[in-house]
PDB file of C-alpha atoms in Angstrom:
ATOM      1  CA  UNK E   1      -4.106  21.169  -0.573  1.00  0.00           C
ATOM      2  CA  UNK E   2      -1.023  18.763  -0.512  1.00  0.00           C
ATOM      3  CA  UNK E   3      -0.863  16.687  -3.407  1.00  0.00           C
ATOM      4  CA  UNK E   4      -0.582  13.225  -3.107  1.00  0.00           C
ATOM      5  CA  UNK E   5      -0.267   9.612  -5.052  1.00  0.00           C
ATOM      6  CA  UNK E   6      -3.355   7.468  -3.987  1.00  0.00           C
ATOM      7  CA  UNK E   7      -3.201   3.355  -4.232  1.00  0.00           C
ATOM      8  CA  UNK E   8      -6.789   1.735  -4.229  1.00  0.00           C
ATOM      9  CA  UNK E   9      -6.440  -1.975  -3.529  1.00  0.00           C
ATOM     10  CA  UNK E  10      -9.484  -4.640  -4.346  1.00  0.00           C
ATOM     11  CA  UNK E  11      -9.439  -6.202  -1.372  1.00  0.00           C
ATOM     12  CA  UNK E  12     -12.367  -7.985   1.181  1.00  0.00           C
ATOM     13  CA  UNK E  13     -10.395  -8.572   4.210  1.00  0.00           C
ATOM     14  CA  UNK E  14     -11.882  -6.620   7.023  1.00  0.00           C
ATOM     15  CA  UNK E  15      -9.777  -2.754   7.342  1.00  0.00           C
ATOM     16  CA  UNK E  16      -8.122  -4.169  10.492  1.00  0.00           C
ATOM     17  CA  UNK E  17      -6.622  -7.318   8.907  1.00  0.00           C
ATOM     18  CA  UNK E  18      -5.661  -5.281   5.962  1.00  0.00           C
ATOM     19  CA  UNK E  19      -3.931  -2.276   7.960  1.00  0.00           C
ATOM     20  CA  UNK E  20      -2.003  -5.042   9.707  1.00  0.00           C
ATOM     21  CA  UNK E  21      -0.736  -6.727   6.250  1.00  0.00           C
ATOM     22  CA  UNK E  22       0.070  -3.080   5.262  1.00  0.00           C
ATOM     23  CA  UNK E  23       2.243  -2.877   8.697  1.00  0.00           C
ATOM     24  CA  UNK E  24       3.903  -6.212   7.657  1.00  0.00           C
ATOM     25  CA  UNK E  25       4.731  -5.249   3.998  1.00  0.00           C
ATOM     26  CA  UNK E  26       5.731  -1.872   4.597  1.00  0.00           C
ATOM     27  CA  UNK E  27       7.695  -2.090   8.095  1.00  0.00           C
ATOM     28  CA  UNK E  28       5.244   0.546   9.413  1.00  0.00           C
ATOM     29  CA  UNK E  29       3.884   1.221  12.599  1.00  0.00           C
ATOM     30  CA  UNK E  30      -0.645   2.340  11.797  1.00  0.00           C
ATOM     31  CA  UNK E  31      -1.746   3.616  14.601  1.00  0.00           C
ATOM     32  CA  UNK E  32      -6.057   3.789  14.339  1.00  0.00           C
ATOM     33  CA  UNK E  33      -7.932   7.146  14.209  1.00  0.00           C
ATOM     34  CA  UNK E  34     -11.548   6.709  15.359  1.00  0.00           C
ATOM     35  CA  UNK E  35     -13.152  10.523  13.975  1.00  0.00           C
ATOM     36  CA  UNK E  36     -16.580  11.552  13.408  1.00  0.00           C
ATOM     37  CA  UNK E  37     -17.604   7.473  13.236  1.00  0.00           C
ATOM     38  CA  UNK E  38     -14.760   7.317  10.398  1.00  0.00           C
ATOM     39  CA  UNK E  39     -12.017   4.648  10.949  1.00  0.00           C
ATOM     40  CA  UNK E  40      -8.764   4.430   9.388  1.00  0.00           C
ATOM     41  CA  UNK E  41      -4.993   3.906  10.311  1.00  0.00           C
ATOM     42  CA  UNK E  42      -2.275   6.503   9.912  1.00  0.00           C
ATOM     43  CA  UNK E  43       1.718   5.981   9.745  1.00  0.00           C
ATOM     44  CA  UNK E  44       4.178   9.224  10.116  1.00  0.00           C
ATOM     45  CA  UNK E  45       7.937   9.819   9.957  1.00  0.00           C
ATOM     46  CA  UNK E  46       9.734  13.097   8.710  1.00  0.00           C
ATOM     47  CA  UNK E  47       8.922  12.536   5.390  1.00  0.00           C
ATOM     48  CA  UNK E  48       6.042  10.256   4.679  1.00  0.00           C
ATOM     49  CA  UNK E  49       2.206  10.369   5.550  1.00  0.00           C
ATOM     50  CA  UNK E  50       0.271   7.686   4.959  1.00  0.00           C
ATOM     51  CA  UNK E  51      -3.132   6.751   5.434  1.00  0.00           C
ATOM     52  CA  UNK E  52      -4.963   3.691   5.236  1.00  0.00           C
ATOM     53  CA  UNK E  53      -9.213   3.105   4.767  1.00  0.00           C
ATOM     54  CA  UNK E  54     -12.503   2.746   2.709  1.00  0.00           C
ATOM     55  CA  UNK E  55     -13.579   5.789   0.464  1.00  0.00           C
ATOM     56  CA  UNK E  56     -16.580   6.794  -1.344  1.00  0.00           C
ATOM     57  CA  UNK E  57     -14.919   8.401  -4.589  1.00  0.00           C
ATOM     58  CA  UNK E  58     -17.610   7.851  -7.267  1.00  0.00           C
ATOM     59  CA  UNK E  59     -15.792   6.448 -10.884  1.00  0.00           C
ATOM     60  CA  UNK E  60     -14.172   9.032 -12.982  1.00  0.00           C
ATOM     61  CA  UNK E  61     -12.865   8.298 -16.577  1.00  0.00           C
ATOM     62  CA  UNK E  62     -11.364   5.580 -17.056  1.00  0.00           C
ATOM     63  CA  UNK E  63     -10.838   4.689 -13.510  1.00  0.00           C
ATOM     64  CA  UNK E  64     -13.256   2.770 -11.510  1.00  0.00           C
ATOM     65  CA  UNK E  65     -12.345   3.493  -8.091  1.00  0.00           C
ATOM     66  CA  UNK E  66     -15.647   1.799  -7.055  1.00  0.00           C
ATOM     67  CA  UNK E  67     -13.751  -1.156  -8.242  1.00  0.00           C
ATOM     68  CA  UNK E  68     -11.547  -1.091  -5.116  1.00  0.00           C
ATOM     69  CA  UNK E  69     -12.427  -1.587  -1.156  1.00  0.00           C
ATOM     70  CA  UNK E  70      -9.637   0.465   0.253  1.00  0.00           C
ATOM     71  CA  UNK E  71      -7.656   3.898  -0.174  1.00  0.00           C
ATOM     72  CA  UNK E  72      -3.747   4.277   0.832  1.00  0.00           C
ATOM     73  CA  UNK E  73      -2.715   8.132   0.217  1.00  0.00           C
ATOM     74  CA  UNK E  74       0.352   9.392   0.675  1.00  0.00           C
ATOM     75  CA  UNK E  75       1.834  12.543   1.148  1.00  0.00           C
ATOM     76  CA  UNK E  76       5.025  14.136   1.760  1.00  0.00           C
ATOM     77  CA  UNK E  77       5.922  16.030   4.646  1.00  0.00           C
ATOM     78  CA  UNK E  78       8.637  18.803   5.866  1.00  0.00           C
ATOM     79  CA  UNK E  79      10.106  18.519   2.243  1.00  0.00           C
ATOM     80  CA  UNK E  80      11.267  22.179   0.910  1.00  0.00           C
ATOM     81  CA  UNK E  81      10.861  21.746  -3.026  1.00  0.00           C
ATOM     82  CA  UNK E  82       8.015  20.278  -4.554  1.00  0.00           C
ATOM     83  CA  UNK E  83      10.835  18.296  -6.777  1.00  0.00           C
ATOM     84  CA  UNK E  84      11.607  16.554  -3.531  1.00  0.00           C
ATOM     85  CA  UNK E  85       8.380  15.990  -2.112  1.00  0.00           C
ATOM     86  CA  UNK E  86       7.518  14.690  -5.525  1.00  0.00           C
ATOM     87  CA  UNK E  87      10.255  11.878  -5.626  1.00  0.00           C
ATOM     88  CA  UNK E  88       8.968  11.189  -1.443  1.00  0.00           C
ATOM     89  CA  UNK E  89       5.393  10.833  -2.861  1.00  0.00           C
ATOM     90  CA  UNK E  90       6.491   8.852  -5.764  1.00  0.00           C
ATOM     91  CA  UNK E  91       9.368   6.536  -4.374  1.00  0.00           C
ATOM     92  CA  UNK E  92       6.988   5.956  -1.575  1.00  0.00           C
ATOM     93  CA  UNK E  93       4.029   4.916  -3.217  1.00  0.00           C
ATOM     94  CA  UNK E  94       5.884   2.701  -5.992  1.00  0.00           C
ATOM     95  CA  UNK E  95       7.496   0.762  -3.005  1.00  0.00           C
ATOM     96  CA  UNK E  96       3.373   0.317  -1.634  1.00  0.00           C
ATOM     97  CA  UNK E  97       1.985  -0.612  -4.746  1.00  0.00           C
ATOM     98  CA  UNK E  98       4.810  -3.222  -5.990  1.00  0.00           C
ATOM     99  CA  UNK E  99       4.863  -5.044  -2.373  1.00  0.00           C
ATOM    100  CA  UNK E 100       1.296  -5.282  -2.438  1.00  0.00           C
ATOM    101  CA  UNK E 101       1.297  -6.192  -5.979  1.00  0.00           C
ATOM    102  CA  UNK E 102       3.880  -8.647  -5.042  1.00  0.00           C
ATOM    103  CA  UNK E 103       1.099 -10.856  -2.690  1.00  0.00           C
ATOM    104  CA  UNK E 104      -0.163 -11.308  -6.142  1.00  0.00           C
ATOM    105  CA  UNK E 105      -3.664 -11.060  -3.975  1.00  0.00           C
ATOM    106  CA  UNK E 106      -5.065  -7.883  -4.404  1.00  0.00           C
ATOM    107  CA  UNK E 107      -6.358  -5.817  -7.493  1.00  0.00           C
ATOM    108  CA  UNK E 108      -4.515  -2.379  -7.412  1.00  0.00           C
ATOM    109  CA  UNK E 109      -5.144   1.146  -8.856  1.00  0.00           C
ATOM    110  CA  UNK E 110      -1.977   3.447  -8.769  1.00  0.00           C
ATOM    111  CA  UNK E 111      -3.135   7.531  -9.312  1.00  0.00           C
ATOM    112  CA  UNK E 112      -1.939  10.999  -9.099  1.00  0.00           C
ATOM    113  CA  UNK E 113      -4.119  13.391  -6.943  1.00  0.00           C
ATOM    114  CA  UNK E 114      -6.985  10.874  -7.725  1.00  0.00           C
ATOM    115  CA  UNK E 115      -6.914  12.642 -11.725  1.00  0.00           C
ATOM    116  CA  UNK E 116      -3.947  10.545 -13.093  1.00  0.00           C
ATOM    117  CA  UNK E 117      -3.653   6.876 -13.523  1.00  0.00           C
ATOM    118  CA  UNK E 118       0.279   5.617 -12.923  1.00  0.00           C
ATOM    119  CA  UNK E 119      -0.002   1.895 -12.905  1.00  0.00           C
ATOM    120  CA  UNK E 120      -2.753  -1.033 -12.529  1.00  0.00           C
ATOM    121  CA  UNK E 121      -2.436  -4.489 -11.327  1.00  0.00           C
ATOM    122  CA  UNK E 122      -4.922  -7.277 -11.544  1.00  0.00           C
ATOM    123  CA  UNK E 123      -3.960 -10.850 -10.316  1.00  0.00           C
ATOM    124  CA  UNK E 124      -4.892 -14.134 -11.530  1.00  0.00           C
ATOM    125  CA  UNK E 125      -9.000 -14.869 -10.623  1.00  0.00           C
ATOM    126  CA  UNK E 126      -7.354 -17.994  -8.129  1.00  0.00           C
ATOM    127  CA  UNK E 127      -5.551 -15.691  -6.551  1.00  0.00           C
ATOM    128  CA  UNK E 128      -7.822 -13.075  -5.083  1.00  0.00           C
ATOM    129  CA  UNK E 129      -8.678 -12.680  -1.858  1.00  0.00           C
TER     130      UNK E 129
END
């Protein structure tokens, strides 16, 4: 399995509103998957894959993915070394979690094949949306 950085966001806009303020921050193109009565959105290039959507991970540890609404995971793609795809994965979902983090709207959960916490974010209570 491809490893990946996953960024849970607290947030209670509907998905579609949300993918489209992920299109805006990010300057990427989701394009909506309808499978098995599962929606989410999906951006590709050469060397990103990212995903956008609700999950059902139960809380593990310390963190309380329950906490958070949606699931961004991204992956690297047609990368050789796994140092590379590493600094994709990582450079990638750093630049995600500090524009969203930047709305100062949405509560935010940064991990490492969903078994490592990175980074946290929690915005002011007036702030949330």
């Amino acid at each position: 399995m491809a490893k990946s950085i996953d960024l849970f966001v607290d947030a209670k806009v509907p998905l579609v509103i949300f993918a489209r303020e992920i299109e805006g921050l990010l300057g990427v193109k989701l394009q909506r998957v309808l499978e098995a009565g599962e929606t989410w959105y999906e951006f590709r290039d050469d060397h990103i894959a990212l995903t956008v959507g609700e999950h059902d991970f139960e809380n593990d540890r310390d963190m309380n993915f329950r906490d958070y609404r949606y699931h961004l995971s991204i992956r690297a793609l047609n990368i050789a070394t796994e140092e590379e795809r590493k600094t994709w994965r990582e450079g990638f979902a750093r630049f995600a979690f500090e524009k969203l983090k930047s709305t100062g709207k949405y509560g935010l959960l940064l991990v490492e094949d969903i078994q490592k916490r990175l980074d946290e974010f929690r915005p002011e209570p007036a702030q949330r949306l």
